[in-house]
Amino acid sequence: MVKTNNPMGDTPQPTRTELNILRILWREGASTVRDVHEALNREEPSGYTTALKMLQVMHQKGLVARDDSARAHVYTAAVSREETQTSFVTDIVNRLFDGSTSQLVMQALGNSPKADPEQLARIEALLSEIENEP
């Protein structure tokens, strides 16, 4: 049985470590604590009990779902990569750029190494799509 446990209904933004765990779950899919610990340990050395505690906290926050029907609990991401990215970008736009997405884009493009032609083509296509929306 897969369980999520978020009594508030709205999911909080994950911390840096929680985001690392979500990246593992997005990449690997359903994983046991041991699976998460081994993958996390390659990126950010920590103990097994730390991974277990983090997954328990993330379950309480509603960031992961837990299947406890087997002996080893299996965790999956309860939030998508896209939802998480949208949440972070919205927060950054509101807090740092006074709600101006154009300021965010200008800052990002102005401070990054030269974008490759493929990235620029995708940006241009997106801008064209936005301009043509009713």
mmCIF file of N, CA and C in Angstrom:
data_model
loop_
_atom_site.group_PDB
_atom_site.id
_atom_site.type_symbol
_atom_site.label_atom_id
_atom_site.label_comp_id
_atom_site.label_asym_id
_atom_site.label_seq_id
_atom_site.Cartn_x
_atom_site.Cartn_y
_atom_site.Cartn_z
ATOM 1 N N MET A 1 0.842 -1.171 0.000
ATOM 2 C CA MET A 1 0.000 0.000 0.000
ATOM 3 C C MET A 1 0.892 1.241 0.000
ATOM 4 N N VAL A 2 0.668 2.146 -0.948
ATOM 5 C CA VAL A 2 1.444 3.371 -1.038
ATOM 6 C C VAL A 2 0.751 4.440 -0.209
ATOM 7 N N LYS A 3 1.531 5.081 0.650
ATOM 8 C CA LYS A 3 0.972 6.101 1.534
ATOM 9 C C LYS A 3 1.740 7.401 1.388
ATOM 10 N N THR A 4 0.991 8.500 1.307
ATOM 11 C CA THR A 4 1.593 9.811 1.471
ATOM 12 C C THR A 4 1.045 10.340 2.774
ATOM 13 N N ASN A 5 1.713 11.283 3.371
ATOM 14 C CA ASN A 5 1.276 11.753 4.667
ATOM 15 C C ASN A 5 1.539 13.240 4.774
ATOM 16 N N ASN A 6 0.640 14.030 4.216
ATOM 17 C CA ASN A 6 0.774 15.475 4.276
ATOM 18 C C ASN A 6 -0.562 16.071 4.672
ATOM 19 N N PRO A 7 -0.782 16.277 5.978
ATOM 20 C CA PRO A 7 -2.071 16.759 6.449
ATOM 21 C C PRO A 7 -2.413 18.163 5.969
ATOM 22 N N MET A 8 -1.421 18.967 5.589
ATOM 23 C CA MET A 8 -1.683 20.342 5.186
ATOM 24 C C MET A 8 -2.115 20.434 3.727
ATOM 25 N N GLY A 9 -1.854 19.401 2.921
ATOM 26 C CA GLY A 9 -2.290 19.415 1.546
ATOM 27 C C GLY A 9 -1.332 20.099 0.587
ATOM 28 N N ASP A 10 -0.639 21.153 0.996
ATOM 29 C CA ASP A 10 0.311 21.804 0.098
ATOM 30 C C ASP A 10 1.714 21.344 0.450
ATOM 31 N N THR A 11 2.480 21.069 -0.576
ATOM 32 C CA THR A 11 3.803 20.495 -0.391
ATOM 33 C C THR A 11 4.848 21.591 -0.245
ATOM 34 N N PRO A 12 5.679 21.531 0.790
ATOM 35 C CA PRO A 12 6.732 22.536 0.971
ATOM 36 C C PRO A 12 7.884 22.320 -0.004
ATOM 37 N N GLN A 13 8.674 23.361 -0.195
ATOM 38 C CA GLN A 13 9.866 23.213 -1.024
ATOM 39 C C GLN A 13 10.873 22.322 -0.309
ATOM 40 N N PRO A 14 11.495 21.413 -1.050
ATOM 41 C CA PRO A 14 12.492 20.546 -0.426
ATOM 42 C C PRO A 14 13.789 21.283 -0.108
ATOM 43 N N THR A 15 14.463 20.822 0.944
ATOM 44 C CA THR A 15 15.794 21.328 1.284
ATOM 45 C C THR A 15 16.791 20.773 0.268
ATOM 46 N N ARG A 16 18.049 21.182 0.365
ATOM 47 C CA ARG A 16 19.082 20.709 -0.559
ATOM 48 C C ARG A 16 19.204 19.184 -0.517
ATOM 49 N N THR A 17 19.262 18.605 0.676
ATOM 50 C CA THR A 17 19.391 17.151 0.794
ATOM 51 C C THR A 17 18.131 16.459 0.294
ATOM 52 N N GLU A 18 16.968 17.004 0.629
ATOM 53 C CA GLU A 18 15.717 16.421 0.143
ATOM 54 C C GLU A 18 15.658 16.469 -1.379
ATOM 55 N N LEU A 19 16.145 17.549 -1.957
ATOM 56 C CA LEU A 19 16.176 17.668 -3.413
ATOM 57 C C LEU A 19 17.106 16.616 -4.019
ATOM 58 N N ASN A 20 18.236 16.351 -3.369
ATOM 59 C CA ASN A 20 19.136 15.290 -3.838
ATOM 60 C C ASN A 20 18.433 13.932 -3.813
ATOM 61 N N ILE A 21 17.663 13.683 -2.765
ATOM 62 C CA ILE A 21 16.924 12.420 -2.664
ATOM 63 C C ILE A 21 15.845 12.357 -3.738
ATOM 64 N N LEU A 22 15.134 13.461 -3.956
ATOM 65 C CA LEU A 22 14.121 13.474 -5.018
ATOM 66 C C LEU A 22 14.750 13.215 -6.384
ATOM 67 N N ARG A 23 15.919 13.799 -6.638
ATOM 68 C CA ARG A 23 16.605 13.542 -7.914
ATOM 69 C C ARG A 23 16.887 12.047 -8.090
ATOM 70 N N ILE A 24 17.284 11.393 -7.019
ATOM 71 C CA ILE A 24 17.537 9.950 -7.062
ATOM 72 C C ILE A 24 16.246 9.216 -7.403
ATOM 73 N N LEU A 25 15.159 9.566 -6.724
ATOM 74 C CA LEU A 25 13.882 8.887 -6.963
ATOM 75 C C LEU A 25 13.338 9.181 -8.355
ATOM 76 N N TRP A 26 13.512 10.415 -8.848
ATOM 77 C CA TRP A 26 13.079 10.736 -10.213
ATOM 78 C C TRP A 26 13.868 9.921 -11.224
ATOM 79 N N ARG A 27 15.162 9.766 -10.983
ATOM 80 C CA ARG A 27 16.044 9.059 -11.913
ATOM 81 C C ARG A 27 15.849 7.548 -11.832
ATOM 82 N N GLU A 28 15.805 7.014 -10.601
ATOM 83 C CA GLU A 28 15.799 5.566 -10.393
ATOM 84 C C GLU A 28 14.398 4.967 -10.260
ATOM 85 N N GLY A 29 13.408 5.789 -9.915
ATOM 86 C CA GLY A 29 12.075 5.267 -9.658
ATOM 87 C C GLY A 29 11.976 4.729 -8.243
ATOM 88 N N ALA A 30 10.992 3.862 -8.003
ATOM 89 C CA ALA A 30 10.742 3.310 -6.674
ATOM 90 C C ALA A 30 12.019 2.697 -6.109
ATOM 91 N N SER A 31 12.342 3.083 -4.866
ATOM 92 C CA SER A 31 13.617 2.670 -4.261
ATOM 93 C C SER A 31 13.451 2.402 -2.780
ATOM 94 N N THR A 32 14.233 1.447 -2.282
ATOM 95 C CA THR A 32 14.264 1.186 -0.846
ATOM 96 C C THR A 32 15.175 2.221 -0.180
ATOM 97 N N VAL A 33 15.159 2.244 1.129
ATOM 98 C CA VAL A 33 16.056 3.141 1.867
ATOM 99 C C VAL A 33 17.505 2.817 1.504
ATOM 100 N N ARG A 34 17.830 1.537 1.417
ATOM 101 C CA ARG A 34 19.196 1.141 1.077
ATOM 102 C C ARG A 34 19.588 1.660 -0.308
ATOM 103 N N ASP A 35 18.692 1.546 -1.272
ATOM 104 C CA ASP A 35 18.966 2.057 -2.622
ATOM 105 C C ASP A 35 19.241 3.559 -2.580
ATOM 106 N N VAL A 36 18.385 4.286 -1.856
ATOM 107 C CA VAL A 36 18.547 5.739 -1.752
ATOM 108 C C VAL A 36 19.856 6.058 -1.039
ATOM 109 N N HIS A 37 20.135 5.348 0.047
ATOM 110 C CA HIS A 37 21.374 5.585 0.800
ATOM 111 C C HIS A 37 22.602 5.393 -0.086
ATOM 112 N N GLU A 38 22.636 4.301 -0.846
ATOM 113 C CA GLU A 38 23.798 4.035 -1.700
ATOM 114 C C GLU A 38 23.973 5.120 -2.758
ATOM 115 N N ALA A 39 22.883 5.552 -3.384
ATOM 116 C CA ALA A 39 22.967 6.601 -4.403
ATOM 117 C C ALA A 39 23.320 7.944 -3.771
ATOM 118 N N LEU A 40 22.718 8.250 -2.642
ATOM 119 C CA LEU A 40 22.973 9.510 -1.953
ATOM 120 C C LEU A 40 24.414 9.570 -1.459
ATOM 121 N N ASN A 41 24.916 8.453 -0.988
ATOM 122 C CA ASN A 41 26.272 8.391 -0.445
ATOM 123 C C ASN A 41 27.323 8.727 -1.502
ATOM 124 N N ARG A 42 27.011 8.475 -2.773
ATOM 125 C CA ARG A 42 27.938 8.822 -3.857
ATOM 126 C C ARG A 42 27.986 10.338 -4.060
ATOM 127 N N GLU A 43 26.871 11.023 -3.771
ATOM 128 C CA GLU A 43 26.784 12.468 -3.988
ATOM 129 C C GLU A 43 27.100 13.266 -2.724
ATOM 130 N N GLU A 44 26.673 12.758 -1.599
ATOM 131 C CA GLU A 44 26.722 13.500 -0.336
ATOM 132 C C GLU A 44 26.872 12.470 0.780
ATOM 133 N N PRO A 45 28.100 12.108 1.142
ATOM 134 C CA PRO A 45 28.314 11.031 2.112
ATOM 135 C C PRO A 45 27.482 11.193 3.388
ATOM 136 N N SER A 46 26.774 10.127 3.716
ATOM 137 C CA SER A 46 25.941 10.119 4.919
ATOM 138 C C SER A 46 25.697 8.680 5.331
ATOM 139 N N GLY A 47 25.166 8.503 6.521
ATOM 140 C CA GLY A 47 24.888 7.170 7.035
ATOM 141 C C GLY A 47 23.515 6.673 6.610
ATOM 142 N N TYR A 48 23.317 5.371 6.746
ATOM 143 C CA TYR A 48 22.044 4.745 6.416
ATOM 144 C C TYR A 48 20.903 5.361 7.230
ATOM 145 N N THR A 49 21.143 5.560 8.523
ATOM 146 C CA THR A 49 20.077 6.098 9.374
ATOM 147 C C THR A 49 19.707 7.531 8.974
ATOM 148 N N THR A 50 20.670 8.270 8.423
ATOM 149 C CA THR A 50 20.369 9.618 7.936
ATOM 150 C C THR A 50 19.415 9.537 6.749
ATOM 151 N N ALA A 51 19.691 8.627 5.821
ATOM 152 C CA ALA A 51 18.809 8.447 4.663
ATOM 153 C C ALA A 51 17.420 8.020 5.126
ATOM 154 N N LEU A 52 17.357 7.101 6.075
ATOM 155 C CA LEU A 52 16.072 6.645 6.605
ATOM 156 C C LEU A 52 15.305 7.801 7.222
ATOM 157 N N LYS A 53 15.959 8.572 8.076
ATOM 158 C CA LYS A 53 15.302 9.698 8.745
ATOM 159 C C LYS A 53 14.833 10.740 7.727
ATOM 160 N N MET A 54 15.684 11.031 6.737
ATOM 161 C CA MET A 54 15.303 12.009 5.708
ATOM 162 C C MET A 54 14.062 11.541 4.957
ATOM 163 N N LEU A 55 14.008 10.265 4.595
ATOM 164 C CA LEU A 55 12.838 9.739 3.887
ATOM 165 C C LEU A 55 11.592 9.786 4.769
ATOM 166 N N GLN A 56 11.749 9.519 6.058
ATOM 167 C CA GLN A 56 10.610 9.600 6.977
ATOM 168 C C GLN A 56 10.092 11.041 7.062
ATOM 169 N N VAL A 57 11.012 11.995 7.173
ATOM 170 C CA VAL A 57 10.631 13.412 7.235
ATOM 171 C C VAL A 57 9.968 13.827 5.920
ATOM 172 N N MET A 58 10.549 13.397 4.806
ATOM 173 C CA MET A 58 9.986 13.737 3.506
ATOM 174 C C MET A 58 8.601 13.129 3.329
ATOM 175 N N HIS A 59 8.392 11.955 3.893
ATOM 176 C CA HIS A 59 7.066 11.331 3.851
ATOM 177 C C HIS A 59 6.067 12.174 4.643
ATOM 178 N N GLN A 60 6.484 12.640 5.813
ATOM 179 C CA GLN A 60 5.619 13.507 6.623
ATOM 180 C C GLN A 60 5.260 14.799 5.884
ATOM 181 N N LYS A 61 6.210 15.326 5.130
ATOM 182 C CA LYS A 61 5.997 16.570 4.380
ATOM 183 C C LYS A 61 5.186 16.358 3.104
ATOM 184 N N GLY A 62 5.019 15.102 2.685
ATOM 185 C CA GLY A 62 4.300 14.825 1.456
ATOM 186 C C GLY A 62 5.169 14.861 0.211
ATOM 187 N N LEU A 63 6.493 14.855 0.389
ATOM 188 C CA LEU A 63 7.395 14.882 -0.764
ATOM 189 C C LEU A 63 7.592 13.497 -1.375
ATOM 190 N N VAL A 64 7.441 12.447 -0.563
ATOM 191 C CA VAL A 64 7.576 11.082 -1.059
ATOM 192 C C VAL A 64 6.379 10.254 -0.590
ATOM 193 N N ALA A 65 6.097 9.215 -1.358
ATOM 194 C CA ALA A 65 5.089 8.227 -0.973
ATOM 195 C C ALA A 65 5.833 6.977 -0.537
ATOM 196 N N ARG A 66 5.212 6.206 0.357
ATOM 197 C CA ARG A 66 5.873 5.013 0.899
ATOM 198 C C ARG A 66 4.961 3.806 0.734
ATOM 199 N N ASP A 67 5.515 2.743 0.194
ATOM 200 C CA ASP A 67 4.813 1.464 0.103
ATOM 201 C C ASP A 67 5.379 0.588 1.212
ATOM 202 N N ASP A 68 4.565 0.357 2.237
ATOM 203 C CA ASP A 68 5.052 -0.426 3.376
ATOM 204 C C ASP A 68 4.442 -1.827 3.407
ATOM 205 N N SER A 69 4.043 -2.335 2.235
ATOM 206 C CA SER A 69 3.446 -3.669 2.188
ATOM 207 C C SER A 69 4.494 -4.776 2.282
ATOM 208 N N ALA A 70 5.731 -4.466 1.955
ATOM 209 C CA ALA A 70 6.813 -5.455 2.056
ATOM 210 C C ALA A 70 7.677 -5.123 3.270
ATOM 211 N N ARG A 71 8.593 -6.018 3.589
ATOM 212 C CA ARG A 71 9.480 -5.799 4.742
ATOM 213 C C ARG A 71 10.304 -4.527 4.574
ATOM 214 N N ALA A 72 10.875 -4.357 3.388
ATOM 215 C CA ALA A 72 11.644 -3.142 3.098
ATOM 216 C C ALA A 72 10.696 -2.120 2.465
ATOM 217 N N HIS A 73 10.529 -0.995 3.127
ATOM 218 C CA HIS A 73 9.661 0.045 2.585
ATOM 219 C C HIS A 73 10.245 0.572 1.288
ATOM 220 N N VAL A 74 9.361 0.844 0.350
ATOM 221 C CA VAL A 74 9.776 1.367 -0.950
ATOM 222 C C VAL A 74 9.214 2.777 -1.088
ATOM 223 N N TYR A 75 10.075 3.703 -1.462
ATOM 224 C CA TYR A 75 9.701 5.108 -1.578
ATOM 225 C C TYR A 75 9.685 5.539 -3.040
ATOM 226 N N THR A 76 8.750 6.415 -3.349
ATOM 227 C CA THR A 76 8.678 7.052 -4.666
ATOM 228 C C THR A 76 8.463 8.546 -4.456
ATOM 229 N N ALA A 77 8.854 9.328 -5.435
ATOM 230 C CA ALA A 77 8.628 10.772 -5.356
ATOM 231 C C ALA A 77 7.128 11.027 -5.446
ATOM 232 N N ALA A 78 6.618 11.852 -4.549
ATOM 233 C CA ALA A 78 5.201 12.220 -4.567
ATOM 234 C C ALA A 78 4.997 13.543 -5.300
ATOM 235 N N VAL A 79 6.087 14.186 -5.651
ATOM 236 C CA VAL A 79 6.036 15.435 -6.414
ATOM 237 C C VAL A 79 6.881 15.239 -7.674
ATOM 238 N N SER A 80 6.451 15.844 -8.754
ATOM 239 C CA SER A 80 7.199 15.698 -10.000
ATOM 240 C C SER A 80 8.343 16.693 -10.062
ATOM 241 N N ARG A 81 9.274 16.409 -10.932
ATOM 242 C CA ARG A 81 10.388 17.324 -11.175
ATOM 243 C C ARG A 81 9.827 18.672 -11.641
ATOM 244 N N GLU A 82 8.829 18.632 -12.525
ATOM 245 C CA GLU A 82 8.255 19.861 -13.072
ATOM 246 C C GLU A 82 7.581 20.704 -11.989
ATOM 247 N N GLU A 83 6.806 20.056 -11.103
ATOM 248 C CA GLU A 83 6.168 20.780 -9.999
ATOM 249 C C GLU A 83 7.213 21.462 -9.119
ATOM 250 N N THR A 84 8.288 20.732 -8.839
ATOM 251 C CA THR A 84 9.338 21.252 -7.971
ATOM 252 C C THR A 84 10.056 22.415 -8.635
ATOM 253 N N GLN A 85 10.376 22.274 -9.917
ATOM 254 C CA GLN A 85 11.026 23.363 -10.646
ATOM 255 C C GLN A 85 10.131 24.597 -10.671
ATOM 256 N N THR A 86 8.850 24.406 -10.941
ATOM 257 C CA THR A 86 7.909 25.528 -10.979
ATOM 258 C C THR A 86 7.845 26.230 -9.635
ATOM 259 N N SER A 87 7.805 25.457 -8.565
ATOM 260 C CA SER A 87 7.751 26.027 -7.224
ATOM 261 C C SER A 87 8.985 26.879 -6.928
ATOM 262 N N PHE A 88 10.170 26.339 -7.256
ATOM 263 C CA PHE A 88 11.411 27.075 -7.005
ATOM 264 C C PHE A 88 11.496 28.333 -7.864
ATOM 265 N N VAL A 89 11.166 28.219 -9.147
ATOM 266 C CA VAL A 89 11.258 29.379 -10.036
ATOM 267 C C VAL A 89 10.271 30.457 -9.609
ATOM 268 N N THR A 90 9.056 30.069 -9.264
ATOM 269 C CA THR A 90 8.063 31.036 -8.810
ATOM 270 C C THR A 90 8.553 31.768 -7.569
ATOM 271 N N ASP A 91 9.135 31.018 -6.646
ATOM 272 C CA ASP A 91 9.661 31.610 -5.416
ATOM 273 C C ASP A 91 10.793 32.587 -5.722
ATOM 274 N N ILE A 92 11.710 32.177 -6.599
ATOM 275 C CA ILE A 92 12.831 33.051 -6.959
ATOM 276 C C ILE A 92 12.338 34.309 -7.654
ATOM 277 N N VAL A 93 11.422 34.160 -8.600
ATOM 278 C CA VAL A 93 10.891 35.323 -9.319
ATOM 279 C C VAL A 93 10.234 36.286 -8.336
ATOM 280 N N ASN A 94 9.445 35.771 -7.431
ATOM 281 C CA ASN A 94 8.741 36.637 -6.483
ATOM 282 C C ASN A 94 9.670 37.287 -5.459
ATOM 283 N N ARG A 95 10.614 36.511 -4.930
ATOM 284 C CA ARG A 95 11.469 37.038 -3.865
ATOM 285 C C ARG A 95 12.632 37.883 -4.361
ATOM 286 N N LEU A 96 13.220 37.513 -5.492
ATOM 287 C CA LEU A 96 14.421 38.210 -5.948
ATOM 288 C C LEU A 96 14.187 39.180 -7.102
ATOM 289 N N PHE A 97 13.131 38.972 -7.863
ATOM 290 C CA PHE A 97 12.918 39.780 -9.060
ATOM 291 C C PHE A 97 11.576 40.508 -9.044
ATOM 292 N N ASP A 98 11.006 40.677 -7.853
ATOM 293 C CA ASP A 98 9.734 41.401 -7.691
ATOM 294 C C ASP A 98 8.665 40.940 -8.672
ATOM 295 N N GLY A 99 8.619 39.654 -8.937
ATOM 296 C CA GLY A 99 7.595 39.091 -9.809
ATOM 297 C C GLY A 99 7.881 39.212 -11.295
ATOM 298 N N SER A 100 9.029 39.718 -11.671
ATOM 299 C CA SER A 100 9.360 39.938 -13.084
ATOM 300 C C SER A 100 10.131 38.750 -13.669
ATOM 301 N N THR A 101 9.450 37.951 -14.477
ATOM 302 C CA THR A 101 10.126 36.829 -15.124
ATOM 303 C C THR A 101 11.144 37.322 -16.148
ATOM 304 N N SER A 102 10.876 38.470 -16.768
ATOM 305 C CA SER A 102 11.835 38.973 -17.761
ATOM 306 C C SER A 102 13.160 39.343 -17.090
ATOM 307 N N GLN A 103 13.111 39.893 -15.871
ATOM 308 C CA GLN A 103 14.354 40.197 -15.151
ATOM 309 C C GLN A 103 15.124 38.915 -14.841
ATOM 310 N N LEU A 104 14.398 37.863 -14.463
ATOM 311 C CA LEU A 104 15.043 36.578 -14.192
ATOM 312 C C LEU A 104 15.733 36.050 -15.448
ATOM 313 N N VAL A 105 15.035 36.081 -16.572
ATOM 314 C CA VAL A 105 15.600 35.571 -17.824
ATOM 315 C C VAL A 105 16.813 36.388 -18.233
ATOM 316 N N MET A 106 16.714 37.706 -18.142
ATOM 317 C CA MET A 106 17.836 38.566 -18.516
ATOM 318 C C MET A 106 19.046 38.282 -17.619
ATOM 319 N N GLN A 107 18.813 38.115 -16.339
ATOM 320 C CA GLN A 107 19.898 37.801 -15.395
ATOM 321 C C GLN A 107 20.524 36.456 -15.739
ATOM 322 N N ALA A 108 19.680 35.467 -16.003
ATOM 323 C CA ALA A 108 20.187 34.128 -16.304
ATOM 324 C C ALA A 108 20.996 34.122 -17.596
ATOM 325 N N LEU A 109 20.495 34.762 -18.615
ATOM 326 C CA LEU A 109 21.204 34.782 -19.897
ATOM 327 C C LEU A 109 22.465 35.638 -19.823
ATOM 328 N N GLY A 110 22.415 36.711 -19.063
ATOM 329 C CA GLY A 110 23.558 37.601 -18.961
ATOM 330 C C GLY A 110 24.702 37.045 -18.145
ATOM 331 N N ASN A 111 24.412 36.123 -17.242
ATOM 332 C CA ASN A 111 25.444 35.598 -16.353
ATOM 333 C C ASN A 111 25.876 34.174 -16.663
ATOM 334 N N SER A 112 25.340 33.600 -17.713
ATOM 335 C CA SER A 112 25.719 32.231 -18.028
ATOM 336 C C SER A 112 26.738 32.229 -19.153
ATOM 337 N N PRO A 113 27.482 31.135 -19.232
ATOM 338 C CA PRO A 113 28.399 31.032 -20.373
ATOM 339 C C PRO A 113 27.576 31.042 -21.659
ATOM 340 N N LYS A 114 28.201 31.305 -22.747
ATOM 341 C CA LYS A 114 27.503 31.409 -24.030
ATOM 342 C C LYS A 114 26.621 30.176 -24.245
ATOM 343 N N ALA A 115 25.335 30.444 -24.476
ATOM 344 C CA ALA A 115 24.389 29.356 -24.713
ATOM 345 C C ALA A 115 24.693 28.718 -26.064
ATOM 346 N N ASP A 116 24.531 27.397 -26.144
ATOM 347 C CA ASP A 116 24.782 26.741 -27.424
ATOM 348 C C ASP A 116 23.607 26.979 -28.369
ATOM 349 N N PRO A 117 23.807 26.807 -29.657
ATOM 350 C CA PRO A 117 22.750 27.103 -30.642
ATOM 351 C C PRO A 117 21.449 26.347 -30.391
ATOM 352 N N GLU A 118 21.542 25.100 -29.902
ATOM 353 C CA GLU A 118 20.334 24.317 -29.621
ATOM 354 C C GLU A 118 19.515 24.964 -28.500
ATOM 355 N N GLN A 119 20.192 25.414 -27.431
ATOM 356 C CA GLN A 119 19.491 26.076 -26.329
ATOM 357 C C GLN A 119 18.849 27.371 -26.816
ATOM 358 N N LEU A 120 19.576 28.153 -27.598
ATOM 359 C CA LEU A 120 19.032 29.407 -28.115
ATOM 360 C C LEU A 120 17.819 29.150 -29.011
ATOM 361 N N ALA A 121 17.865 28.106 -29.813
ATOM 362 C CA ALA A 121 16.727 27.764 -30.675
ATOM 363 C C ALA A 121 15.508 27.400 -29.836
ATOM 364 N N ARG A 122 15.716 26.657 -28.730
ATOM 365 C CA ARG A 122 14.587 26.302 -27.853
ATOM 366 C C ARG A 122 14.017 27.543 -27.175
ATOM 367 N N ILE A 123 14.890 28.465 -26.774
ATOM 368 C CA ILE A 123 14.425 29.710 -26.151
ATOM 369 C C ILE A 123 13.622 30.530 -27.153
ATOM 370 N N GLU A 124 14.140 30.640 -28.372
ATOM 371 C CA GLU A 124 13.423 31.390 -29.410
ATOM 372 C C GLU A 124 12.080 30.757 -29.716
ATOM 373 N N ALA A 125 12.018 29.434 -29.794
ATOM 374 C CA ALA A 125 10.754 28.738 -30.057
ATOM 375 C C ALA A 125 9.755 28.991 -28.940
ATOM 376 N N LEU A 126 10.218 28.978 -27.695
ATOM 377 C CA LEU A 126 9.340 29.240 -26.564
ATOM 378 C C LEU A 126 8.814 30.669 -26.601
ATOM 379 N N LEU A 127 9.693 31.622 -26.892
ATOM 380 C CA LEU A 127 9.267 33.021 -26.986
ATOM 381 C C LEU A 127 8.245 33.201 -28.104
ATOM 382 N N SER A 128 8.472 32.554 -29.222
ATOM 383 C CA SER A 128 7.540 32.629 -30.345
ATOM 384 C C SER A 128 6.184 32.032 -29.959
ATOM 385 N N GLU A 129 6.219 30.923 -29.255
ATOM 386 C CA GLU A 129 4.993 30.268 -28.792
ATOM 387 C C GLU A 129 4.215 31.176 -27.847
ATOM 388 N N ILE A 130 4.936 31.823 -26.931
ATOM 389 C CA ILE A 130 4.300 32.740 -25.972
ATOM 390 C C ILE A 130 3.682 33.940 -26.686
ATOM 391 N N GLU A 131 4.399 34.474 -27.670
ATOM 392 C CA GLU A 131 3.886 35.625 -28.427
ATOM 393 C C GLU A 131 2.625 35.287 -29.186
ATOM 394 N N ASN A 132 2.488 34.050 -29.658
ATOM 395 C CA ASN A 132 1.340 33.648 -30.477
ATOM 396 C C ASN A 132 0.161 33.145 -29.664
ATOM 397 N N GLU A 133 0.293 33.090 -28.343
ATOM 398 C CA GLU A 133 -0.832 32.660 -27.512
ATOM 399 C C GLU A 133 -1.928 33.703 -27.546
ATOM 400 N N PRO A 134 -3.194 33.254 -27.541
ATOM 401 C CA PRO A 134 -4.304 34.223 -27.546
ATOM 402 C C PRO A 134 -4.401 35.010 -26.254
#
